Amino acid sequence: MADSGVTDGPDQKNDIEQAKNDGRELTKEEKQRLRKEKKQQKKNKEKKEDKAPQESVKEKPAPSPATAPQPPTQTPQQKVPSALPAPVVAGPDAETGAASEKATKSKAELKAERRARQEADRASKQQGKKGDGPQAVAGKSKAPPSELQPVVKRLPEHVQVDNPEVLKKLAKKLERQQIPLRSDYGYKVSLFSHLHQYSRKAPLTQQLSIPSTVIHPAIVRLGLQYSQGIVAGSNARSVALLHAFKQVIRDYTTPPNEELSRDLVNKLKPYISFLNQCRPLSASMGNAIKYIKKEISNIPSQYKDKEAKGKLINCIDCYINEKIILAAKAIAKYAIEKISDGDVILVYGCSSLVNNILCEAFEKNRKFRVIVVDSRPRLEGREALRRLVQKGISCTYVLISAVSYILPEVSKVFLGAHALLANGYVMSRVGTSQIALVAKAFNVPVLVCCETYKFCERVQTDSFVSNELDDPDDLIVTRKGKTQLEHWQDVPSLGLLNLVYDVTPPDFVDLVITDLGMIPCTSVPVVLRVKNVDM
Amino acid sequence: MELQAVLMAAGGGSRMTDLTYNTPKAMLPVGNKPVIWYSLNLLERVGFEEVIVITTKEVQKMMSTDPKIKEVKVKLDVVCIQEDGDMGTADALRHIQQKIKTDILVLSCDLITDVALHEVVDLFRAHGATMAMLMSKTHEFTETVPGQKGKKKTAEQRDFVGVDHSGKRLLFMANEADLEDGLSIRKSIMRKHPRMHIKTGLVDAHLYCLKKAVVDFLAENKSISSIRGELVPYLVRKQFSKVNSSKIKEDTDDQSQKNSDSLAHQELLKSSEDENLLQLAQERSCWNDHRGDMSEAYHGGKLRCYVHIMDQGLCFRVNTLASYIEANRLAPKLFEEPAVHPSAVISERCQMGSDSIIGEKCQIADKTSIKRATIGNYTAIKEKVKVANSIIMHHVTIEEGCNIQGSVICSHAVIGRGADLKYCLVGNGQRIEAESERTNEVIVGTDQLMEI
């Protein structure tokens, strides 16, 4: 489905004709499709390496107005059981692909020219050396070699684990930063072999010296807590990260002949790589890091160490206060308006924000009851259940396999999010998209609660491209003294997959409650744009 | 800096006086290396660059001349204390309180282990523990101990160690000697941890990671003198005691004793800066260390003690004669070193087993048979000597025709011609006259006998 842009062309042509014959009101659709076809023809002449996986990583502010009119037109069509829904759904994706290409073409052209110059320089240098991949080579090796302008789309390295050149680059980078490389564990399911899979029994601290000198002890502690799951959940991870950074900044002294604004950022880079090795960074953490780096670089050079450090610590405190604590209060305020007496609310897993909302609503004397849905292997719902019951809220607990059984009772679904992507997709704990799908089928409103600092400029339409693989041994369970999967590694045809995240399409989400208010899912890029202007 | 290492090397070896009356315990040779070398080597391998060594002047002198210690690359900061033995380990920590700037890792010099130290330290780091310690399953000592009449094992004082269901959190620790009429467990512990595993077959490795607040607490509370005997049980107990808020403290006047107690508790729980941030992170995190009751992670307790129990690998303390002999048997297997020192002169007609260790500059003459023995440095063994299952320390001379089995021969001893020693312990500098036959005896000098 993702690379529909090229392959579905002939099918769509047939469908347009069919539509014309049927006389349906698809004129807007039709026009858009014709436009798209023309763009595709142009595109096919120039670039050949724009495959869909790479599209998903490009920044695309443009396609959102294109996608906005799509959902309303889709819903009447979805009821029609014809072959149309597939290409219709495929249509907007191809649209987005084509529109994005048009938008980034001009930028890409300039980039391409610069790259061509760099390639020429590099080629002349590297005659005789083994061309051990700069990104361009890695990018090219994936796509068919283009004659004219090799436009390089940079994939993040954490989704290219099956590419040995990228791994080599990563190993070199870690060696330079003196951080141990964590090796992958176990057999990876082929569809996800491009992602890292680590074992919890092999912590990264095995390879570090015990009084850790290279990495600040607060960061080592944090990395351990991440990899063991002691600090889990988007908000908790960000707060813990900022706390550790505060300690790092406090213990930092500018070396002579260096500037704090540049040196501190360089000091933070190995720490971030270390944390990434312990557990892949979340979107919220990424945004927090971006913010800190920006603040550090903006420190005027005449500030003394003490002043600069004080200012940075203050910034961090403000960030946490505004983006996390106050945002939670604002979201609770908006969400409580949506909770009416007699509601039956369904929540999934343990989202700190949703728990906060429910506790506040209960304190404001709303009468409702909660159904907590849980899933293996994390079983986080138990923790959510404990917190809600401790407050006095009456709860029901089911596993996700029973969701379609209890949904007729449910009046609303509140979901938390790990990140909100720029095309309106919601990235959250694995299972969330299922809940949203079933809720949609039962016509139950789905409300996603998410702070704005979790909004992310990535675009993803499926859960395969970029995800996190947790320890497969977590799936092993011992019942009545028997552990069936104990020797799963010895069975050659068996692979255990423990996914952490999945993406929910915006059609299943009715409302996103953020600290800026209640917005539709597709307004995420607008918020991002406004935020970027602010910052 | 994350951790400072403190090595306690001032112990007197009170359970093996026969060996230690001349050589301090820290410098007893095990596998031809002084015992203290093993701990220093462990610290060096793991990545420590500096170690504070608390010891006596005698040991310091011996360490400065010992070639093996000189090979050690960590920087040693030796602190000397009086030898009279009144200073307990906690007193020693109090003594060096000024040097301690961060959390500490306390080791005992008689520990020989190949534990992956990151397992203990990871517990300390990840859970923000106040104390993390190392324990190991006991091994049975199978060798006959010289000087012991019969096979009767002395009644070891057992330790009762209670851990939670994960096996990591330390809930209860008591020695059999302190429990008069039974093991009593407080209800508050049972309420919080309904499943407790109580283990008795564990040996304490005397390796502790302690927070800096504990050292400060020791400085205030001068009544605690031993880490293992008093401080550890105190910390384990305090995990579950209620923390009185400051308002309640001001109430009744006979609370003065309790006041000091709770003050001490507050001292231990001194919060770091940004405690509220840590609290926020913990609240937002969807993790709990236990399930089944309504309380948050760690039951809201700030004082936590953890233990790492090793089930595989070597870990023992050289504090009795039996363990000393066992150590000599097993310790050389820890390292890939040649059994025979290159400078030893061994004649060709000597039968040497593969599990023997020959020290530096030894001279072994013809027709000798050496099996399962450890021979120290500068030892001379003459012809027709049979040595089996024995430990021979440095500078020993064994004349011809001797037969030595299952014995421990200390430094500078001389065994006369034709002597037959079975399961004996020959003290430092002793002479065994020729053609003597001794079985199961401890042969020490008369001046040592007076010390009792």
PDB file of C-alpha atoms in Angstrom, chain A residues 109 265 391 414 527:
ATOM      1  CA  GLU A 109      16.949  20.250  -6.943  1.00  0.00           C
ATOM      2  CA  VAL A 265      26.389  20.370  23.163  1.00  0.00           C
ATOM      3  CA  LYS A 391      -8.719   6.968  43.890  1.00  0.00           C
ATOM      4  CA  PHE A 414      -9.736   7.859  25.878  1.00  0.00           C
ATOM      5  CA  VAL A 527       0.368  23.226  15.232  1.00  0.00           C
TER       6      VAL A 527
END
